[in-house]
Structures are given as structure tokens and as C-alpha cells.
């Protein structure tokens, strides 16, 4: 766990564009004197990471769910489904719900090619409906 937090803090340093002096001064300020992330406790590393989030280091979120893993032959259809979901601001769970409603199968990977295409068509129709509505 500590190594993950150290990696996150180092990634935050890179994303925020901090040089070594800035990075070490932030660690010293947040921890009360320590200048190396390897010397910090878990709580101190969490505090440093939180400070970096406040400074603009983006949080890692999974608000759109897990992208299904399908065979290469079905990847084009899945890419289109992902684009339609993104355009509508909907998570992957929406496509899974469509699949469950249409085919009684909520796991995208288990759909046949025809069923996967049907989910894509339903999302295309939804996109058209949204564009007509003011």
C-alpha cells in the first residue's frame, strides 16, 4: 500500500510539473519536516496526495464503469457503443441495462454478435431521439 501511495505522489509531482525543490518543500510543509516520500507514514502520504488533488492533480475515478473486453472482431461495434455512451454522458451500466432488457443478458461480453449490434442500434436510436428533443 505504501509503494502505491509513493507512486501516486510521484505521479502527482509529474502531472503538476513540480521540480524536485518544490516537491520536497511541499512534503516538508505537509508532513512537518520530512523531505522524502519514502520516509513518510501512510497517513502522511495520504495527506500529501490530498494536497496534490487540491492543487490540480486529477483524481482517478471510475464514473463510467468497466469497459467490456471482447474479441477483436467485435471491437468496432464496441467502440461505436462506447462513443455513443460518451456522447450521451452515460456509463457502461446503461448499455448493460439495455442488454438485460433486450436480451435478458446483462454481461456485454456474453452477447452474440447480433445482440451486440442490437444494443448499438438502440443507442443510435436514443442519440437520434435526444437530438430531436429541444
PDB file of C-alpha atoms in Angstrom:
ATOM      1  CA  UNK A   1       0.000   0.000   0.000  1.00  0.00           C
ATOM      2  CA  UNK A   2       2.810   2.383   0.846  1.00  0.00           C
ATOM      3  CA  UNK A   3       4.505   1.799  -2.507  1.00  0.00           C
ATOM      4  CA  UNK A   4       1.256   2.597  -4.325  1.00  0.00           C
ATOM      5  CA  UNK A   5       0.891   5.853  -2.450  1.00  0.00           C
ATOM      6  CA  UNK A   6       4.504   6.779  -3.155  1.00  0.00           C
ATOM      7  CA  UNK A   7       3.893   6.062  -6.848  1.00  0.00           C
ATOM      8  CA  UNK A   8       0.759   8.216  -6.779  1.00  0.00           C
ATOM      9  CA  UNK A   9       2.649  11.065  -5.118  1.00  0.00           C
ATOM     10  CA  UNK A  10       5.450  10.824  -7.712  1.00  0.00           C
ATOM     11  CA  UNK A  11       2.843  10.791 -10.490  1.00  0.00           C
ATOM     12  CA  UNK A  12       1.280  13.878  -8.929  1.00  0.00           C
ATOM     13  CA  UNK A  13       4.661  15.593  -8.973  1.00  0.00           C
ATOM     14  CA  UNK A  14       4.989  14.868 -12.699  1.00  0.00           C
ATOM     15  CA  UNK A  15       1.438  15.935 -13.564  1.00  0.00           C
ATOM     16  CA  UNK A  16       1.714  19.149 -11.582  1.00  0.00           C
ATOM     17  CA  UNK A  17       5.122  19.868 -13.120  1.00  0.00           C
ATOM     18  CA  UNK A  18       6.888  20.354  -9.803  1.00  0.00           C
ATOM     19  CA  UNK A  19      10.671  20.372  -9.771  1.00  0.00           C
ATOM     20  CA  UNK A  20      12.495  18.466  -7.034  1.00  0.00           C
ATOM     21  CA  UNK A  21      12.836  21.502  -4.749  1.00  0.00           C
ATOM     22  CA  UNK A  22       9.123  22.312  -4.933  1.00  0.00           C
ATOM     23  CA  UNK A  23       8.202  18.662  -4.404  1.00  0.00           C
ATOM     24  CA  UNK A  24      10.394  18.345  -1.315  1.00  0.00           C
ATOM     25  CA  UNK A  25       9.198  21.650   0.154  1.00  0.00           C
ATOM     26  CA  UNK A  26       5.575  20.511  -0.215  1.00  0.00           C
ATOM     27  CA  UNK A  27       6.386  17.215   1.524  1.00  0.00           C
ATOM     28  CA  UNK A  28       8.166  19.108   4.322  1.00  0.00           C
ATOM     29  CA  UNK A  29       5.246  21.517   4.748  1.00  0.00           C
ATOM     30  CA  UNK A  30       2.577  18.780   4.788  1.00  0.00           C
ATOM     31  CA  UNK A  31       4.472  16.297   6.978  1.00  0.00           C
ATOM     32  CA  UNK A  32       6.133  18.706   9.361  1.00  0.00           C
ATOM     33  CA  UNK A  33       9.732  18.343   8.253  1.00  0.00           C
ATOM     34  CA  UNK A  34      10.232  15.155   6.245  1.00  0.00           C
ATOM     35  CA  UNK A  35      11.635  15.728   2.761  1.00  0.00           C
ATOM     36  CA  UNK A  36      11.300  12.255   1.225  1.00  0.00           C
ATOM     37  CA  UNK A  37       8.130  10.336   0.447  1.00  0.00           C
ATOM     38  CA  UNK A  38       9.872   7.079   1.397  1.00  0.00           C
ATOM     39  CA  UNK A  39      10.244   8.339   4.985  1.00  0.00           C
ATOM     40  CA  UNK A  40       6.524   9.202   5.307  1.00  0.00           C
ATOM     41  CA  UNK A  41       3.825   7.181   7.038  1.00  0.00           C
ATOM     42  CA  UNK A  42       0.683   6.070   5.224  1.00  0.00           C
ATOM     43  CA  UNK A  43      -1.290   8.931   6.756  1.00  0.00           C
ATOM     44  CA  UNK A  44       1.301  11.478   5.687  1.00  0.00           C
ATOM     45  CA  UNK A  45       1.335  10.089   2.140  1.00  0.00           C
ATOM     46  CA  UNK A  46      -2.458  10.344   2.039  1.00  0.00           C
ATOM     47  CA  UNK A  47      -2.184  13.964   3.201  1.00  0.00           C
ATOM     48  CA  UNK A  48       0.377  14.743   0.502  1.00  0.00           C
ATOM     49  CA  UNK A  49      -1.802  13.118  -2.143  1.00  0.00           C
ATOM     50  CA  UNK A  50      -4.847  15.065  -0.960  1.00  0.00           C
ATOM     51  CA  UNK A  51      -2.868  18.306  -1.101  1.00  0.00           C
ATOM     52  CA  UNK A  52      -1.855  17.465  -4.662  1.00  0.00           C
ATOM     53  CA  UNK A  53      -5.506  16.912  -5.578  1.00  0.00           C
ATOM     54  CA  UNK A  54      -6.290  20.352  -4.209  1.00  0.00           C
ATOM     55  CA  UNK A  55      -3.512  21.752  -6.405  1.00  0.00           C
ATOM     56  CA  UNK A  56      -4.949  20.206  -9.586  1.00  0.00           C
ATOM     57  CA  UNK A  57      -3.735  16.602  -9.668  1.00  0.00           C
ATOM     58  CA  UNK A  58      -6.827  14.807 -11.046  1.00  0.00           C
ATOM     59  CA  UNK A  59      -8.485  12.098  -9.006  1.00  0.00           C
ATOM     60  CA  UNK A  60      -8.767   8.694 -10.553  1.00  0.00           C
ATOM     61  CA  UNK A  61     -12.447   7.993 -10.973  1.00  0.00           C
ATOM     62  CA  UNK A  62     -14.404   5.185 -12.491  1.00  0.00           C
ATOM     63  CA  UNK A  63     -17.629   7.004 -13.053  1.00  0.00           C
ATOM     64  CA  UNK A  64     -18.253   5.327 -16.394  1.00  0.00           C
ATOM     65  CA  UNK A  65     -17.742   1.741 -15.317  1.00  0.00           C
ATOM     66  CA  UNK A  66     -15.636  -1.025 -16.732  1.00  0.00           C
ATOM     67  CA  UNK A  67     -15.191  -1.300 -20.482  1.00  0.00           C
ATOM     68  CA  UNK A  68     -16.048  -4.842 -21.623  1.00  0.00           C
ATOM     69  CA  UNK A  69     -13.299  -6.983 -23.059  1.00  0.00           C
ATOM     70  CA  UNK A  70     -14.364  -8.506 -26.391  1.00  0.00           C
ATOM     71  CA  UNK A  71     -12.709 -10.230 -29.329  1.00  0.00           C
ATOM     72  CA  UNK A  72     -11.011  -8.111 -31.992  1.00  0.00           C
ATOM     73  CA  UNK A  73     -13.757  -8.957 -34.490  1.00  0.00           C
ATOM     74  CA  UNK A  74     -16.317  -7.224 -32.234  1.00  0.00           C
ATOM     75  CA  UNK A  75     -14.119  -4.293 -31.231  1.00  0.00           C
ATOM     76  CA  UNK A  76     -15.514  -1.913 -33.885  1.00  0.00           C
ATOM     77  CA  UNK A  77     -19.064  -2.359 -32.608  1.00  0.00           C
ATOM     78  CA  UNK A  78     -17.892  -1.931 -29.023  1.00  0.00           C
ATOM     79  CA  UNK A  79     -16.014   1.254 -29.973  1.00  0.00           C
ATOM     80  CA  UNK A  80     -19.211   2.645 -31.506  1.00  0.00           C
ATOM     81  CA  UNK A  81     -21.173   1.734 -28.350  1.00  0.00           C
ATOM     82  CA  UNK A  82     -18.541   3.460 -26.217  1.00  0.00           C
ATOM     83  CA  UNK A  83     -18.686   6.590 -28.395  1.00  0.00           C
ATOM     84  CA  UNK A  84     -22.491   6.708 -28.171  1.00  0.00           C
ATOM     85  CA  UNK A  85     -22.393   6.281 -24.390  1.00  0.00           C
ATOM     86  CA  UNK A  86     -19.774   9.015 -24.035  1.00  0.00           C
ATOM     87  CA  UNK A  87     -21.749  11.363 -26.261  1.00  0.00           C
ATOM     88  CA  UNK A  88     -24.844  10.794 -24.132  1.00  0.00           C
ATOM     89  CA  UNK A  89     -22.875  11.063 -20.872  1.00  0.00           C
ATOM     90  CA  UNK A  90     -23.956   7.610 -19.813  1.00  0.00           C
ATOM     91  CA  UNK A  91     -21.947   4.873 -18.055  1.00  0.00           C
ATOM     92  CA  UNK A  92     -21.340   1.331 -19.289  1.00  0.00           C
ATOM     93  CA  UNK A  93     -24.049   0.191 -16.893  1.00  0.00           C
ATOM     94  CA  UNK A  94     -26.567   1.840 -19.236  1.00  0.00           C
ATOM     95  CA  UNK A  95     -25.503  -0.472 -22.097  1.00  0.00           C
ATOM     96  CA  UNK A  96     -25.586  -3.427 -19.718  1.00  0.00           C
ATOM     97  CA  UNK A  97     -29.116  -2.436 -18.704  1.00  0.00           C
ATOM     98  CA  UNK A  98     -30.153  -2.262 -22.349  1.00  0.00           C
ATOM     99  CA  UNK A  99     -28.719  -5.718 -22.948  1.00  0.00           C
ATOM    100  CA  UNK A 100     -30.525  -7.070 -19.904  1.00  0.00           C
ATOM    101  CA  UNK A 101     -33.805  -5.509 -21.018  1.00  0.00           C
ATOM    102  CA  UNK A 102     -33.491  -6.555 -24.648  1.00  0.00           C
ATOM    103  CA  UNK A 103     -31.855  -9.978 -24.327  1.00  0.00           C
ATOM    104  CA  UNK A 104     -32.055 -10.925 -20.638  1.00  0.00           C
ATOM    105  CA  UNK A 105     -28.241 -10.822 -20.555  1.00  0.00           C
ATOM    106  CA  UNK A 106     -26.547  -8.063 -18.589  1.00  0.00           C
ATOM    107  CA  UNK A 107     -22.950  -9.055 -19.376  1.00  0.00           C
ATOM    108  CA  UNK A 108     -21.863  -7.431 -22.627  1.00  0.00           C
ATOM    109  CA  UNK A 109     -19.124  -9.999 -23.274  1.00  0.00           C
ATOM    110  CA  UNK A 110     -21.684 -12.796 -23.405  1.00  0.00           C
ATOM    111  CA  UNK A 111     -23.855 -11.226 -26.101  1.00  0.00           C
ATOM    112  CA  UNK A 112     -23.836 -12.702 -29.583  1.00  0.00           C
ATOM    113  CA  UNK A 113     -22.696 -10.541 -32.489  1.00  0.00           C
ATOM    114  CA  UNK A 114     -26.316  -9.863 -33.441  1.00  0.00           C
ATOM    115  CA  UNK A 115     -27.255  -8.925 -29.889  1.00  0.00           C
ATOM    116  CA  UNK A 116     -24.248  -6.600 -29.569  1.00  0.00           C
ATOM    117  CA  UNK A 117     -25.273  -4.949 -32.831  1.00  0.00           C
ATOM    118  CA  UNK A 118     -28.816  -4.601 -31.458  1.00  0.00           C
ATOM    119  CA  UNK A 119     -27.525  -2.734 -28.396  1.00  0.00           C
ATOM    120  CA  UNK A 120     -25.592  -0.416 -30.705  1.00  0.00           C
ATOM    121  CA  UNK A 121     -28.710   0.227 -32.810  1.00  0.00           C
ATOM    122  CA  UNK A 122     -30.714   1.008 -29.661  1.00  0.00           C
ATOM    123  CA  UNK A 123     -28.076   3.555 -28.631  1.00  0.00           C
ATOM    124  CA  UNK A 124     -28.084   5.107 -32.127  1.00  0.00           C
ATOM    125  CA  UNK A 125     -31.878   5.452 -31.915  1.00  0.00           C
ATOM    126  CA  UNK A 126     -31.522   7.013 -28.470  1.00  0.00           C
ATOM    127  CA  UNK A 127     -28.996   9.525 -29.851  1.00  0.00           C
ATOM    128  CA  UNK A 128     -31.412  10.485 -32.633  1.00  0.00           C
ATOM    129  CA  UNK A 129     -34.215  10.900 -30.121  1.00  0.00           C
ATOM    130  CA  UNK A 130     -32.086  13.166 -27.952  1.00  0.00           C
ATOM    131  CA  UNK A 131     -31.159  15.368 -30.926  1.00  0.00           C
ATOM    132  CA  UNK A 132     -34.814  15.889 -31.885  1.00  0.00           C
ATOM    133  CA  UNK A 133     -35.837  16.903 -28.386  1.00  0.00           C
ATOM    134  CA  UNK A 134     -35.032  20.579 -27.642  1.00  0.00           C
TER     135      UNK A 134
END
